[in-house]
mmCIF file of C-alpha atoms in Angstrom:
data_model
loop_
_atom_site.group_PDB
_atom_site.id
_atom_site.type_symbol
_atom_site.label_atom_id
_atom_site.label_comp_id
_atom_site.label_asym_id
_atom_site.label_seq_id
_atom_site.Cartn_x
_atom_site.Cartn_y
_atom_site.Cartn_z
ATOM 1 C CA MET A 1 -11.128 -33.101 -28.955
ATOM 2 C CA ARG A 2 -7.973 -30.886 -28.785
ATOM 3 C CA GLU A 3 -9.035 -30.217 -32.912
ATOM 4 C CA ALA A 4 -12.074 -28.552 -31.589
ATOM 5 C CA ARG A 5 -10.498 -25.878 -28.045
ATOM 6 C CA GLU A 6 -6.859 -25.432 -30.884
ATOM 7 C CA SER A 7 -9.643 -23.792 -33.741
ATOM 8 C CA GLY A 8 -12.214 -22.373 -31.207
ATOM 9 C CA GLY A 9 -14.367 -19.697 -31.089
ATOM 10 C CA ARG A 10 -13.890 -18.346 -27.669
ATOM 11 C CA GLY A 11 -10.493 -18.245 -28.086
ATOM 12 C CA GLN A 12 -9.113 -16.491 -30.796
ATOM 13 C CA ASP A 13 -7.496 -13.753 -29.722
ATOM 14 C CA ARG A 14 -5.020 -15.920 -27.688
ATOM 15 C CA GLY A 15 -2.494 -14.916 -29.882
ATOM 16 C CA ARG A 16 -3.062 -11.098 -30.217
ATOM 17 C CA LYS A 17 -0.676 -9.232 -27.160
ATOM 18 C CA LYS A 18 -2.651 -7.121 -25.070
ATOM 19 C CA GLN A 19 -3.332 -4.048 -25.979
ATOM 20 C CA TYR A 20 -4.209 -2.110 -22.698
ATOM 21 C CA LYS A 21 -1.421 -1.747 -20.737
ATOM 22 C CA LYS A 22 0.281 1.499 -19.433
ATOM 23 C CA LYS A 23 3.657 2.462 -20.184
ATOM 24 C CA PHE A 24 5.599 4.705 -18.701
ATOM 25 C CA LEU A 25 7.293 7.341 -20.748
ATOM 26 C CA PHE A 26 8.467 9.380 -17.513
ATOM 27 C CA ARG A 27 8.514 7.658 -14.348
ATOM 28 C CA LYS A 28 9.287 10.258 -11.310
ATOM 29 C CA LYS A 29 12.297 7.623 -9.839
ATOM 30 C CA LYS A 30 12.269 7.773 -6.561
ATOM 31 C CA PHE A 31 15.183 8.458 -3.701
ATOM 32 C CA CYS A 32 15.717 7.764 0.173
ATOM 33 C CA LYS A 33 14.963 11.551 1.043
ATOM 34 C CA PHE A 34 16.416 10.064 4.867
ATOM 35 C CA CYS A 35 19.800 8.753 2.969
ATOM 36 C CA ASP A 36 19.598 12.320 0.014
ATOM 37 C CA GLU A 37 19.275 14.832 3.569
ATOM 38 C CA LYS A 38 22.564 13.100 5.208
ATOM 39 C CA ILE A 39 19.622 12.599 8.272
ATOM 40 C CA LYS A 40 21.727 9.324 10.251
ATOM 41 C CA PHE A 41 19.186 9.318 13.622
ATOM 42 C CA ILE A 42 14.998 9.760 12.588
ATOM 43 C CA ASP A 43 13.637 11.638 15.659
ATOM 44 C CA TYR A 44 10.478 9.519 17.327
ATOM 45 C CA LYS A 45 10.013 13.904 18.917
ATOM 46 C CA ASP A 46 9.764 14.489 15.498
ATOM 47 C CA VAL A 47 5.845 14.958 14.708
ATOM 48 C CA ARG A 48 6.114 17.022 11.377
ATOM 49 C CA LEU A 49 9.045 14.313 9.982
ATOM 50 C CA LEU A 50 6.795 11.566 11.158
ATOM 51 C CA GLN A 51 3.675 12.777 9.483
ATOM 52 C CA ALA A 52 4.834 13.003 6.391
ATOM 53 C CA PHE A 53 4.950 9.231 5.715
ATOM 54 C CA THR A 54 1.192 8.561 7.188
ATOM 55 C CA PRO A 55 -1.449 9.115 5.473
ATOM 56 C CA GLU A 56 -5.144 10.938 7.206
ATOM 57 C CA ARG A 57 -5.631 6.817 8.535
ATOM 58 C CA SER A 58 -2.402 6.678 9.774
ATOM 59 C CA LYS A 59 -0.364 3.524 8.207
ATOM 60 C CA ILE A 60 2.625 3.620 7.647
ATOM 61 C CA PHE A 61 3.514 3.837 3.675
ATOM 62 C CA PRO A 62 5.058 1.352 2.763
ATOM 63 C CA ARG A 63 8.841 1.448 1.109
ATOM 64 C CA ARG A 64 7.342 0.693 -2.943
ATOM 65 C CA ILE A 65 5.213 4.780 -1.867
ATOM 66 C CA SER A 66 7.387 6.176 -0.121
ATOM 67 C CA GLY A 67 10.515 5.594 -1.830
ATOM 68 C CA THR A 68 12.868 5.266 1.104
ATOM 69 C CA CYS A 69 15.775 2.428 1.790
ATOM 70 C CA SER A 70 15.250 -0.665 3.434
ATOM 71 C CA LYS A 71 17.760 1.156 6.475
ATOM 72 C CA HIS A 72 15.314 4.219 6.652
ATOM 73 C CA GLN A 73 11.837 2.469 6.463
ATOM 74 C CA ARG A 74 13.043 0.242 9.258
ATOM 75 C CA LYS A 75 14.419 3.531 11.804
ATOM 76 C CA LEU A 76 11.510 5.370 10.415
ATOM 77 C CA MET A 77 8.467 2.554 11.685
ATOM 78 C CA GLN A 78 10.453 1.906 15.127
ATOM 79 C CA ALA A 79 10.445 6.216 14.789
ATOM 80 C CA ILE A 80 6.694 5.992 14.577
ATOM 81 C CA LYS A 81 5.559 3.711 16.738
ATOM 82 C CA ARG A 82 7.738 4.930 18.997
ATOM 83 C CA ALA A 83 5.604 8.197 18.954
ATOM 84 C CA ARG A 84 2.591 6.142 18.849
ATOM 85 C CA ILE A 85 2.823 4.884 22.389
ATOM 86 C CA LEU A 86 3.659 8.432 23.184
ATOM 87 C CA ALA A 87 0.954 9.692 22.302
ATOM 88 C CA LEU A 88 2.660 11.909 19.526
ATOM 89 C CA ILE A 89 0.711 10.221 16.182
ATOM 90 C CA PRO A 90 -2.837 9.743 16.940
ATOM 91 C CA PHE A 91 -3.070 5.554 16.048
ATOM 92 C CA THR A 92 -6.112 5.474 13.606
ATOM 93 C CA ALA A 93 -7.946 8.663 12.693
ATOM 94 C CA ASP A 94 -11.195 10.236 15.092
#
């Protein structure tokens, strides 16, 4: 039974490496915009800044996409939520 599995027809490609993996030669390093510009306080009234971190569907971009550090991501989320409560930013898309 064991010999049939090892020499079977379906598992012939097991020894080969996957060739469909993409190689990223030049990947742009993400950096925190707030650390770079030395912004200490993220103001919830600055709608233009907050809308840069929310797409059309009004979701908040995660850290891996926006590139912000964890400290500023928490402050950014708090500012966006405050702006939503005060109706400066919509909760959802129309």
